[in-house]
Short mmCIF file of C-alpha atoms in Angstrom, two decimals:
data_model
loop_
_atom_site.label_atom_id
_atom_site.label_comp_id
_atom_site.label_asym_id
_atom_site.label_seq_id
_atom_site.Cartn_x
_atom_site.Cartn_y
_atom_site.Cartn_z
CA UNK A 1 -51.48 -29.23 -35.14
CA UNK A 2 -51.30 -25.75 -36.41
CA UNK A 3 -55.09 -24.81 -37.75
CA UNK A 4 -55.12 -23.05 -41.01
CA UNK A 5 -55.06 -19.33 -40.61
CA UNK A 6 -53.22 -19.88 -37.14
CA UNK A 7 -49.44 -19.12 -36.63
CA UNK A 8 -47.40 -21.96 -34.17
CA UNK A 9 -47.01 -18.65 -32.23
CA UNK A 10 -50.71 -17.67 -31.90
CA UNK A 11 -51.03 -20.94 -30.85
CA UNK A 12 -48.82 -21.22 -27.95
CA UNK A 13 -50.16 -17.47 -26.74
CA UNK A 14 -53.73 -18.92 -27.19
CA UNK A 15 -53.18 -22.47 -25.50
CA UNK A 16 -51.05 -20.51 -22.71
CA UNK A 17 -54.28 -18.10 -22.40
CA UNK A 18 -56.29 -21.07 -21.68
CA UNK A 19 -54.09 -22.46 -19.14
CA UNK A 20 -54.16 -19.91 -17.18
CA UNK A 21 -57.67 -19.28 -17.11
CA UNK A 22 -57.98 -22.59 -16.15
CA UNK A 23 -55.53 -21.93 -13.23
CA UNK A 24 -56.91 -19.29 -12.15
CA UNK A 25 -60.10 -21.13 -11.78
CA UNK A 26 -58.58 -23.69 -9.80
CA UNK A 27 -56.52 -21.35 -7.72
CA UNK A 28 -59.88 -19.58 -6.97
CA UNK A 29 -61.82 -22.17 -6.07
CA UNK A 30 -59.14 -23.58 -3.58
CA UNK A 31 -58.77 -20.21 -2.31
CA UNK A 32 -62.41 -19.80 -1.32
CA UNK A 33 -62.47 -23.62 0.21
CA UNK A 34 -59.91 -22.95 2.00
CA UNK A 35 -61.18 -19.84 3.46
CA UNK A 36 -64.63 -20.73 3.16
CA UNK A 37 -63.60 -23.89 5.81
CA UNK A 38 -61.63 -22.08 8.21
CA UNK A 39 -64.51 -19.31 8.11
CA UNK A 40 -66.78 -21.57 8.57
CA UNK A 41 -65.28 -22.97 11.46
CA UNK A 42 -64.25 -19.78 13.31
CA UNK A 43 -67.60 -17.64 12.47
CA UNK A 44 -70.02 -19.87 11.21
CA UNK A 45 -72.34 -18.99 8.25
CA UNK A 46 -72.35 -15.65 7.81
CA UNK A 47 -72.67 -13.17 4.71
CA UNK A 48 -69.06 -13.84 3.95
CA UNK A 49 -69.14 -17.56 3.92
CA UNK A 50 -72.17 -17.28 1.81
CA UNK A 51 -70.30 -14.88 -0.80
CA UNK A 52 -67.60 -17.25 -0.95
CA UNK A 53 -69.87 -20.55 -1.66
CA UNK A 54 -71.33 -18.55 -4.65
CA UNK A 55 -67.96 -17.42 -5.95
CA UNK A 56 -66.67 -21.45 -5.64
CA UNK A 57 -69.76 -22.73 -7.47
CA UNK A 58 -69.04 -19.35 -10.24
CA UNK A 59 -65.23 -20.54 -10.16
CA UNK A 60 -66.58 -24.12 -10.92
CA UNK A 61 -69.20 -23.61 -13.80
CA UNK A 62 -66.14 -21.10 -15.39
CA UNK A 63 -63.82 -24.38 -15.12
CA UNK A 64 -66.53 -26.46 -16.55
CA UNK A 65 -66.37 -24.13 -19.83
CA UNK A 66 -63.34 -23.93 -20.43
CA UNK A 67 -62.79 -27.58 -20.21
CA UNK A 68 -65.89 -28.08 -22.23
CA UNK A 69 -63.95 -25.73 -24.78
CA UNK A 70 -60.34 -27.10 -24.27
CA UNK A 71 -60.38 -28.23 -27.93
CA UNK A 72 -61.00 -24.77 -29.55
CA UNK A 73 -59.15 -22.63 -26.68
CA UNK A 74 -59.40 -18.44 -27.48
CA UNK A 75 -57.39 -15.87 -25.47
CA UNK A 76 -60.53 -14.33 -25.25
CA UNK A 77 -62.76 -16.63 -24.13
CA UNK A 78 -59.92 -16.92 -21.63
CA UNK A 79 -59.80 -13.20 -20.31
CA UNK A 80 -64.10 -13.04 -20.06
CA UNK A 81 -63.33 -15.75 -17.69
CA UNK A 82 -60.80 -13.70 -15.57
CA UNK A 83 -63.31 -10.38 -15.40
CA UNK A 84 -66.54 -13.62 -14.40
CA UNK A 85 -64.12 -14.22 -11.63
CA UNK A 86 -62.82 -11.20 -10.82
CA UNK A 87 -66.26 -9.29 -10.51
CA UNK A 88 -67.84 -10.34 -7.39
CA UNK A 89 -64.12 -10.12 -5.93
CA UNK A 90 -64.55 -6.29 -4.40
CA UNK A 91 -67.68 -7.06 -2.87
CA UNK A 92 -66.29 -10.28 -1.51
CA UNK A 93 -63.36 -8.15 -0.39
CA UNK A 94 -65.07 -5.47 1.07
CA UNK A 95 -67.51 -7.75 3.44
CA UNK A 96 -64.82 -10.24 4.13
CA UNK A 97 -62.61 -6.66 5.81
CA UNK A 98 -65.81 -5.58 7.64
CA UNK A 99 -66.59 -8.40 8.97
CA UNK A 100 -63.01 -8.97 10.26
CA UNK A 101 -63.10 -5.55 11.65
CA UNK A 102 -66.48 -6.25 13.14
CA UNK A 103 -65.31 -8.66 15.26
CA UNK A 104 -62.54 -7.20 16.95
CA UNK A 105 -60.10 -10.17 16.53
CA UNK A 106 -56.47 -9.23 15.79
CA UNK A 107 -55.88 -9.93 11.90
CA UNK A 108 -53.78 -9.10 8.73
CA UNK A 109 -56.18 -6.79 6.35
CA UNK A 110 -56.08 -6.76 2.98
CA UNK A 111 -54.20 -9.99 2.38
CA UNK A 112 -57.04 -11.25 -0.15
CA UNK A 113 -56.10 -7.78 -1.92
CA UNK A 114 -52.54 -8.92 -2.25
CA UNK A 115 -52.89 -12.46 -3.17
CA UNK A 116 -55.77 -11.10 -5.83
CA UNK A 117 -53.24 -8.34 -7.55
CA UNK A 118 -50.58 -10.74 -7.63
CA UNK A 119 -52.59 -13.46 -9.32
CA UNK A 120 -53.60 -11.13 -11.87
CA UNK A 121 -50.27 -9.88 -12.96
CA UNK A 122 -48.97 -13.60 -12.98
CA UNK A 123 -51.86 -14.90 -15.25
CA UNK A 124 -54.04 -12.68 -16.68
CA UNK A 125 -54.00 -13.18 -20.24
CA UNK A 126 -54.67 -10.71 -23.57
CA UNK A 127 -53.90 -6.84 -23.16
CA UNK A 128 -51.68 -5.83 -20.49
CA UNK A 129 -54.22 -3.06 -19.73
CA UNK A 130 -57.32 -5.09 -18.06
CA UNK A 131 -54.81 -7.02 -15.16
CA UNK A 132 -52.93 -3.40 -14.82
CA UNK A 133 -57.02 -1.64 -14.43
CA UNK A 134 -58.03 -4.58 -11.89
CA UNK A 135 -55.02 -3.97 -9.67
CA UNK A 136 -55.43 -0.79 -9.55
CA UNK A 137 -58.90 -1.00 -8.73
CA UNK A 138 -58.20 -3.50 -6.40
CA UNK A 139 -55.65 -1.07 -4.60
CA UNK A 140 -58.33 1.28 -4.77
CA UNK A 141 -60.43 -0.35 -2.78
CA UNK A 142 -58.30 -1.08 0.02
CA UNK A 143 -57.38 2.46 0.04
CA UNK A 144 -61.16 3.42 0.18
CA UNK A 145 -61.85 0.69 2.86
CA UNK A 146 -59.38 2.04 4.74
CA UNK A 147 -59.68 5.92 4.80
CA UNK A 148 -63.47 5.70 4.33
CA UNK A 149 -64.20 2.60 5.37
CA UNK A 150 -63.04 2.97 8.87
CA UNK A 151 -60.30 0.60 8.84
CA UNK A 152 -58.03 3.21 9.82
CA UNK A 153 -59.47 3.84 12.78
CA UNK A 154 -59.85 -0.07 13.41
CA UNK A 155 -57.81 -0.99 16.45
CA UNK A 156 -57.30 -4.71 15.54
CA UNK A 157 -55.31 -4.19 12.30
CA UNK A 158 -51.55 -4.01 11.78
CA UNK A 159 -50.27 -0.38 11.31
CA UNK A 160 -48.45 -0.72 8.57
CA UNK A 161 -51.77 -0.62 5.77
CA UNK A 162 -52.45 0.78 3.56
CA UNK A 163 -49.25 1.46 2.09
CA UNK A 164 -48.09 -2.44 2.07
CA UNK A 165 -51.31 -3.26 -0.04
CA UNK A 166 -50.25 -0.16 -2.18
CA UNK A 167 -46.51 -1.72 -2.32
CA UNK A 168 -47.87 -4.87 -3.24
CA UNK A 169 -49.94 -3.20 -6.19
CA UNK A 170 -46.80 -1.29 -7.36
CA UNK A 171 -44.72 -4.67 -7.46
CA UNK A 172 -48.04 -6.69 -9.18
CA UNK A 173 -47.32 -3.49 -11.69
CA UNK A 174 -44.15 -3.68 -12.17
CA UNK A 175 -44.57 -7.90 -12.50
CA UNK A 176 -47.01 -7.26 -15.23
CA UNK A 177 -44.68 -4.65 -16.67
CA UNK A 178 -42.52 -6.98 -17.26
CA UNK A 179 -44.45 -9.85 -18.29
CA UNK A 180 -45.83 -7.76 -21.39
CA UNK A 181 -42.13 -7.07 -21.70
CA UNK A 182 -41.56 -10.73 -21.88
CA UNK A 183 -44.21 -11.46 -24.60
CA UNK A 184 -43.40 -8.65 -26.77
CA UNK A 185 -40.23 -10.07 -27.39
CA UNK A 186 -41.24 -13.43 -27.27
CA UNK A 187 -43.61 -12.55 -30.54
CA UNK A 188 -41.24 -10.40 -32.13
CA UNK A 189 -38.86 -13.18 -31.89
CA UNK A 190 -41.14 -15.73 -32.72
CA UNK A 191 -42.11 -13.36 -35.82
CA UNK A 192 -38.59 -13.22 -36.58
CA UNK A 193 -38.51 -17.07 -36.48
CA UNK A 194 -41.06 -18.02 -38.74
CA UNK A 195 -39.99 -14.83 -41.01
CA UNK A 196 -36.77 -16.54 -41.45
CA UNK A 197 -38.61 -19.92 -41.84
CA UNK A 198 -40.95 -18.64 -44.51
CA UNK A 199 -37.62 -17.58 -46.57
CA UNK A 200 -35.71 -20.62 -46.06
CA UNK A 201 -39.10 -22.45 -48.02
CA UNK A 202 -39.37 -19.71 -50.13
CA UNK A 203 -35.37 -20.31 -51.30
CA UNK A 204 -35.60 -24.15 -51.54
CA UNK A 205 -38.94 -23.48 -53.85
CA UNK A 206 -36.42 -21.11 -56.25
CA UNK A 207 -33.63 -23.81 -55.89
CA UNK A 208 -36.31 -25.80 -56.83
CA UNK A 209 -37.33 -24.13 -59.91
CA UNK A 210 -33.78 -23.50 -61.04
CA UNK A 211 -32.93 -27.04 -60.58
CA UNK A 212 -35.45 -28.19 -62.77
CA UNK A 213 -34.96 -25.35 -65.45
CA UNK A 214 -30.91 -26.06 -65.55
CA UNK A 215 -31.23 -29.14 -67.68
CA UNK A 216 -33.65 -27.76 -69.95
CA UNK A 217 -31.46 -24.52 -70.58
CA UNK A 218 -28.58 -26.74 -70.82
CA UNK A 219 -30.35 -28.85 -73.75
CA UNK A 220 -31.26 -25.15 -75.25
CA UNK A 221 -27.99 -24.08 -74.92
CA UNK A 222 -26.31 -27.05 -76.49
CA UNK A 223 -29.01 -27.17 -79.67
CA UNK A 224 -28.34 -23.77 -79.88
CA UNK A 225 -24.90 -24.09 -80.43
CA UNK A 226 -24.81 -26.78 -83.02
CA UNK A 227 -28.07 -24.58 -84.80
CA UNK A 228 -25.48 -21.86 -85.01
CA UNK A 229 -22.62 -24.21 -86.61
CA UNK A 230 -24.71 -26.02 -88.97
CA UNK A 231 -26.65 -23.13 -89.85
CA UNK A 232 -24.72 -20.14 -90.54
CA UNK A 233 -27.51 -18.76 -92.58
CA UNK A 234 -29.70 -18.46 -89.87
CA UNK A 235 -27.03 -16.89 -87.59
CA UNK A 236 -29.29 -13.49 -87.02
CA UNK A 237 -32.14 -15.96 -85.70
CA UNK A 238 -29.78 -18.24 -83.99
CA UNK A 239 -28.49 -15.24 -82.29
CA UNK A 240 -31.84 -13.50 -80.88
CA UNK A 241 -32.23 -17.76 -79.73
CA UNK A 242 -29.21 -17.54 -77.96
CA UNK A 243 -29.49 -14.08 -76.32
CA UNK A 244 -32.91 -15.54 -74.74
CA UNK A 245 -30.89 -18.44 -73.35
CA UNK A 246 -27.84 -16.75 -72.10
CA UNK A 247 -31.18 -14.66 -69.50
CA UNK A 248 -32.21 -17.69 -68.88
CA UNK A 249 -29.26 -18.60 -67.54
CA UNK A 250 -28.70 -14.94 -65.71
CA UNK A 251 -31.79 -15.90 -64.05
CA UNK A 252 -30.47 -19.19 -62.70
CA UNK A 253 -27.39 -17.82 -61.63
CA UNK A 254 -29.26 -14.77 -59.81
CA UNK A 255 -31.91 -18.25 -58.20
CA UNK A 256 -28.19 -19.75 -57.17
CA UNK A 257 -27.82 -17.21 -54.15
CA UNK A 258 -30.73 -18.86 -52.20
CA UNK A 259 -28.24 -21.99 -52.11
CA UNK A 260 -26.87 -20.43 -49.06
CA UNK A 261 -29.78 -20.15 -47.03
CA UNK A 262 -30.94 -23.81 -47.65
CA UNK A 263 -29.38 -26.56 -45.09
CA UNK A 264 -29.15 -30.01 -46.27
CA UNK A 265 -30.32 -32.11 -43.71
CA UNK A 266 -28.03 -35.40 -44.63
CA UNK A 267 -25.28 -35.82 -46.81
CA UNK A 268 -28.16 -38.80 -48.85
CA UNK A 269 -30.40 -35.62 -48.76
CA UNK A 270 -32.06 -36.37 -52.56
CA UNK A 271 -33.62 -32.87 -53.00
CA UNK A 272 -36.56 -33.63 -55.43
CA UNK A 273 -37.74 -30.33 -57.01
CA UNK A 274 -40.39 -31.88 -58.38
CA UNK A 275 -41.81 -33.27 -55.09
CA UNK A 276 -41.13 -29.82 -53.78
CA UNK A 277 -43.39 -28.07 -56.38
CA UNK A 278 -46.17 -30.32 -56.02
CA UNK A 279 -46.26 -30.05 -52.26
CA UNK A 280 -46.62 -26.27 -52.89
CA UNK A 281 -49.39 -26.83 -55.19
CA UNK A 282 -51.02 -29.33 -52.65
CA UNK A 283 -50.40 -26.26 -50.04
CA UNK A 284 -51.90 -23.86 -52.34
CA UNK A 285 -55.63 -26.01 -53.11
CA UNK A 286 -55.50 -26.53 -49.13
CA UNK A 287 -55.11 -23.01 -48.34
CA UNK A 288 -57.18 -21.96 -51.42
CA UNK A 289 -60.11 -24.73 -49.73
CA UNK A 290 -60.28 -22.44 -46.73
CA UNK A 291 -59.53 -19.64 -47.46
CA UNK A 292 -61.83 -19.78 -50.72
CA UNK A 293 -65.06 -18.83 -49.14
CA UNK A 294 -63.61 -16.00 -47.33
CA UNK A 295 -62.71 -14.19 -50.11
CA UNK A 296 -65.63 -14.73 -52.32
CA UNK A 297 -67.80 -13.34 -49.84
CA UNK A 298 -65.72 -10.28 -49.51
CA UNK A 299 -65.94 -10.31 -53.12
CA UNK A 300 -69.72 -10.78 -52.97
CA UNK A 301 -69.60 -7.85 -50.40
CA UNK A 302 -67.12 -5.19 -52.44
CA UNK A 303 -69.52 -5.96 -55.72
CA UNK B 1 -11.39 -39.27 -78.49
CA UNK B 2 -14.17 -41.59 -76.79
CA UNK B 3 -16.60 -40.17 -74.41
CA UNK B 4 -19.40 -41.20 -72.66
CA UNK B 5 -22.00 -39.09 -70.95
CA UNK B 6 -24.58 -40.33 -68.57
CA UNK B 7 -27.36 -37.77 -67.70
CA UNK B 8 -30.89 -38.51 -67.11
CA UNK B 9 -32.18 -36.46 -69.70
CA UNK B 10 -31.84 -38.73 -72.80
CA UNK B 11 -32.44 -35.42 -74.95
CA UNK B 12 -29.31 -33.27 -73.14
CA UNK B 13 -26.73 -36.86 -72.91
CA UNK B 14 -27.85 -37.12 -76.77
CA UNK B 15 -27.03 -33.82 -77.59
CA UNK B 16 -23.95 -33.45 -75.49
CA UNK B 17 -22.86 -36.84 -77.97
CA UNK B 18 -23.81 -34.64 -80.89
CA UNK B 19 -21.93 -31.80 -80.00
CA UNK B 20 -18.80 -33.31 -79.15
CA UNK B 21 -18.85 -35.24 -82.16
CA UNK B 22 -19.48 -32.38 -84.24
CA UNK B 23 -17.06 -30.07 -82.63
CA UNK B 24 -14.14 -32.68 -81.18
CA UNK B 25 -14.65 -35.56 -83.81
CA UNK B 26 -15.01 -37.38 -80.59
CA UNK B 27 -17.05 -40.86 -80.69
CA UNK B 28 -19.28 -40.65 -78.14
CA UNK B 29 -21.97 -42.97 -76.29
CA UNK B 30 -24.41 -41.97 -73.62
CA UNK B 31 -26.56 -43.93 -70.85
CA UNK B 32 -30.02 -42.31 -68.63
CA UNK B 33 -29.14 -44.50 -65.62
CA UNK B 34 -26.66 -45.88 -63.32
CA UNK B 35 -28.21 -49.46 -64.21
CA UNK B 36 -27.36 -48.74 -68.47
CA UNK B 37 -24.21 -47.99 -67.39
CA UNK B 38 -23.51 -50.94 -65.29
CA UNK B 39 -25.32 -53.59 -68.09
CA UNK B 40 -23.24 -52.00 -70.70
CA UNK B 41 -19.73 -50.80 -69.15
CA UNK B 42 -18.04 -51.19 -72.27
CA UNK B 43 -18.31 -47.33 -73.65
CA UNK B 44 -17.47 -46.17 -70.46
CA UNK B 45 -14.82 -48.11 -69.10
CA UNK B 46 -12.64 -47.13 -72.33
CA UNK B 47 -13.79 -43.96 -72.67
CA UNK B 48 -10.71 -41.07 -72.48
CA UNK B 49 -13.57 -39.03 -71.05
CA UNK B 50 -16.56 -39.07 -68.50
CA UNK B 51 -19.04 -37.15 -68.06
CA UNK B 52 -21.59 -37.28 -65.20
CA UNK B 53 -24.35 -35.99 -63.84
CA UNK B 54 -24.26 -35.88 -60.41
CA UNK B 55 -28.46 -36.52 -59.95
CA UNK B 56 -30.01 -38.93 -62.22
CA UNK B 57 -33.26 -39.09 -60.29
CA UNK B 58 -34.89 -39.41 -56.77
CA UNK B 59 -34.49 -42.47 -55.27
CA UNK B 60 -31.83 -43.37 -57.83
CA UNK B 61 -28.34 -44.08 -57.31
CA UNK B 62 -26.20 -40.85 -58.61
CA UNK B 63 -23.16 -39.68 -60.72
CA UNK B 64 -21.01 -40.50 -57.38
CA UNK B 65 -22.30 -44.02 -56.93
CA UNK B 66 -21.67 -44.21 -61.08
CA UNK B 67 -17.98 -42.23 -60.38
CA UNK B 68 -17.56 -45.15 -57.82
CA UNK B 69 -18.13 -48.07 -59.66
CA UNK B 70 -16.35 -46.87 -62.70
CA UNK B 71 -13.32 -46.38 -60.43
CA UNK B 72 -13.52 -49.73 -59.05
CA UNK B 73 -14.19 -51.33 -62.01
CA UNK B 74 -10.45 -50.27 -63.63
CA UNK B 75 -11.46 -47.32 -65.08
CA UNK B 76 -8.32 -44.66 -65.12
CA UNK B 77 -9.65 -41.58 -67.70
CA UNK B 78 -10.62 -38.16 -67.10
CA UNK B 79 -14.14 -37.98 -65.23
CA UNK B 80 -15.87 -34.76 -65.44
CA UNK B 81 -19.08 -33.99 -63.37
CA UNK B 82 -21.99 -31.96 -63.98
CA UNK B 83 -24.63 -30.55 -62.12
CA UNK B 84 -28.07 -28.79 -61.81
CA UNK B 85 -28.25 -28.58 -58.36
CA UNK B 86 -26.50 -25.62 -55.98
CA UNK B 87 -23.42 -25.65 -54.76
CA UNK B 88 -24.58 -26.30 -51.47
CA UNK B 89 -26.15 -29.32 -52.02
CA UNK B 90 -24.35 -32.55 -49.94
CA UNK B 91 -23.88 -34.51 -53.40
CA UNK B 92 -22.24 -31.64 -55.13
CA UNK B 93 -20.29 -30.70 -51.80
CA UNK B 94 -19.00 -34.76 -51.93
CA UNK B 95 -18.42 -34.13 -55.85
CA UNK B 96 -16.56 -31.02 -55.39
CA UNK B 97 -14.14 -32.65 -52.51
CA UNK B 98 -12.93 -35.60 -54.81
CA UNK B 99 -9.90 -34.41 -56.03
CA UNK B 100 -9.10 -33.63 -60.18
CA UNK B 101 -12.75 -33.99 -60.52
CA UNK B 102 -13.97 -30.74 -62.09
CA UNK B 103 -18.00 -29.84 -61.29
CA UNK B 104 -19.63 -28.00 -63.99
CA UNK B 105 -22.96 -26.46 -63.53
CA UNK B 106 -25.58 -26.14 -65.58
CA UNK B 107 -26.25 -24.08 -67.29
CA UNK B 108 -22.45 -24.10 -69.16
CA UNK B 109 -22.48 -21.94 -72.08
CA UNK B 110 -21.36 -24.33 -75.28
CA UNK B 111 -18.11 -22.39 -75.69
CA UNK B 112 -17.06 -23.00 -72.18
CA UNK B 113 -17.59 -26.32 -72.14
CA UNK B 114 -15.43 -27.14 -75.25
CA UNK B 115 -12.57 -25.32 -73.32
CA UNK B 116 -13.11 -27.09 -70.60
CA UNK B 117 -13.15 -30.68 -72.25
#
C-alpha cells in the first residue's frame, strides 16, 4: 500500500534501496566466509582472517537492521548501510594484498578490488555520486598499493596490474553511468505516468460535476423558457435569467472535452458522479487527517 | 400529439410535459423509473413520441433497457434520447449506434429542442 505522502514510484526506488542493501549484506557476508574458510585453511589465523570475522559479524548486525526495519524501508537508511560495510573494506584490502605478497605464493592481486567496485555500481543505492567516490577510492588504493606499496616490485603477481583493476573501475563507472541513466528515465517516466494519471481523475471529477449540473441547467433552461412565454412582462428579467443559463451551459460544454481522456472500463460501466464526488471528499478529510498537523505547525512556526 | 418522457428528475420530466404542452398542444405523461414505466405502459406504448433519458440512476436499469422493452412490447413511434453524460460514455456510445435514434444532450437550449421534436 502506497503511505500517504509517498508516490507508487518513491516506493518502488525505496523498497528497491532496501533490497539491495540487504544483498549486499548477504553478498558480503558470503564473500568473507568464503574467504575467511579457504584462508583459514591455507594460512591459519592471521590478521586477515581476523579482519574478515569482524567484517562478517558487521555484515550480520547490518542485516539484522534492516530486517528489523523491513516494514518502514528508507533509501537512506539503505546507503548508511553500504558506507558501514564499505568502511573497513580498504583496510581489509590493503592487509589481505600484503599478506599475499608476504608470502611469496603466486596469486591474482586486487581481485577483492574488482569484485568490491563492481558490487557497488550494481547496487549501491541513492546518489550516483557516493558508489562513483568509493570506486574511485577503491582504484585508488590499488594504485597506491601498487606503486607505493611495493606490489610492483612483488615477483609473485601477474603483470598485467594495475591497469586491469583501473579497467575494471572505468567499466564499474561506466555501469553506474548507466544505471543513473536507467533511473532517471525510469522516474521521469514514472512522473509522466502518474502525471497523466492525476489528469485522467482530475477529468472524470469535471465529467463528474458536469454530469450532475446538466439536469439541473436543463430544468433552468426549460422554466426559463416557459417564464419567458407566460411572462412577457418580465422579458428584461427573464432575459438576464437566461443569459446566466446559456454560461452555464458554455461551461458544460467547455467540462465536455475531458470526455476524451476518460476510458470506460465496461460497456455496464454506471458512472455515478455522485459516488465520485464523495470519494474525493473522503480523499480530501484523509489527506487533510495527515497532512493537518503539518501545516498547522508551519503555521504555528510562520506566526 | 402524445408524449411521454421518462427522466429521473421528476422536476425536469414535469417540466419537459409542461413545455410541450404549452408550446406543441401535445398531451403529455411522464414516469422517474424504468419500473413506472413498466407498471403503467399505457402512456408510453401509444405515445407518437418518446423521450428518454439514457441514466435514470446507479444501479438502475436505463433509457436503453426502457428503449428495449418498449420495442418489444409493440411499441412503433418516434423514440428520442437524452443525456447528461459525455459522449464517450459506453451507454451513450450504445444509444448513439441504434439507428433513427437521435441523442440529445443536456443541456438543449428550449428553442432547439422544439425544432428537434
Amino acid at each position: 500500500m502506497v503511505r500517504p505522502g509517498n508516490t507508487p514510484a518513491h516506493e518502488a526506488e525505496t523498497e528497491l534501496a532496501w533490497r539491495s542493501a540487504v544483498a549486499a549484506c548477504v553478498v558480503t557476508a558470503l564473500g568473507q566466509i568464503g574467504f575467511g574458510a579457504l584462508g583459514l585453511r591455507e594460512f591459519g589465523i592471521t590478521p586477515v582472517l581476523i579482519g574478515q570475522v569482524i567484517h562478517l559479524l558487521l555484515a550480520t548486525i547490518v542485516l539484522v537492521a534492516l530486517l528489523t526495519t523491513a516494514s518502514r524501508p528508507s533509501v537512506r537508511r539503505a546507503v548508511v548501510a553500504f558506507f558501514v560495510l564499505f568502511a573497513p573494506l580498504p583496510v581489509l584490502l590493503w592487509m589481505s594484498q600484503s599478506e599475499m605478497m608476504t608470502r611469496g605464493l603466486p596469486w591474482a592481486p586486487f581481485s577483492g578490488h574488482k569484485l568490491v567496485m563492481i558490487a557497488l555500481a550494481v547496487l549501491m543505492p541513492g546518489p550516483w555520486a557516493w558508489p562513483a567516490l568509493f570506486i574511485l577510492l577503491t582504484a585508488v588504493l590499488a594504485l597506491l598499493q601498487f606503486y607505493v606499496g611495493g606490489l610492483a616490485s612483488a615477483p609473485n603477481t601477474w603483470t598485467g596490474e594495475p591497469w586491469m583493476t583501473v579497467v575494471y573501475a572505468v567499466m564499474a563507472l561506466l555501469l553506474l553511468g548507466f544505471r543513473a541513466h536507467h533511473r532517471e528515465v525510469g522516474r521521469r517516466y514514472a512522473q509522466a505516468r502518474a502525471q497523466a494519471d492525476a489528469l485522467t481523475e482530475m477529468s472524470r471529477f469535471f465529467l463528474a460535476l458536469r454530469d450532475l449540473q446538466n439536469t439541473p441547467i436543463q430544468t433552468l433552461e426549460i422554466d426559463s423558457a416557459i417564464l419567458e412565454r407566460r411572462h412577457p412582462e418580465s422579458a428584461d428579467a427573464i432575459k438576464r435569467m437566461r443569459r446566466s443559463i446559456g454560461e452555464l451551459r458554455d461551461i458544460s460544454r467547455r467540462l465536455a472535452r475531458y470526455d476524451r481522456i476518460v476510458q470506460w472500463e465496461t460497456e455496464s460501466d454506471r458512472f455515478d458522479p455522485e459516488a465520485a464526488l464523495q470519494w474525493l471528499e473522503r480523499m480530501h478529510d484523509e489527506l487533510n487527517e495527515v497532512e493537518g498537523p503539518r501545516r498547522r505547525r508551519l503555521q504555528r512556526e510562520n506566526a | 400529439m402524445k408524449v411521454y418522457i421518462l427522466e429521473d428528475s421528476a422536476d425536469l420530466g414535469q417540466l419537459l410535459c409542461e413545455f410541450l404542452s404549452l408550446e406543441k398542444g401535445a398531451t403529455c405523461a411522464s414516469a422517474t423509473s424504468f419500473a413506472q414505466l413498466v407498471e403503467n405502459p399505457e402512456p408510453a406504448l401509444s405515445a407518437d413520441l418518446v423521450v428518454l433519458d439514457v441514466n435514470l440512476g446507479t444501479g438502475q436499469p436505463s433509457g436503453i433497457d426502457a428503449y428495449e422493452w418498449l420495442r418489444a412490447n409493440g411499441y412503433r413511434g418516434r423514440v428520442i434520447f437524452l443525456t447528461g453524460h459525455g459522449a464517450g460514455h459506453p451507454l451513450v456510445k450504445k444509444a448513439r449506434a441504434m439507428s433513427g435514434v437521435p441523442v440529445l444532450e443536456k443541456p438543449v437550449e428550449a428553442d432547439r429542442l422544439l425544432e428537434l421534436l
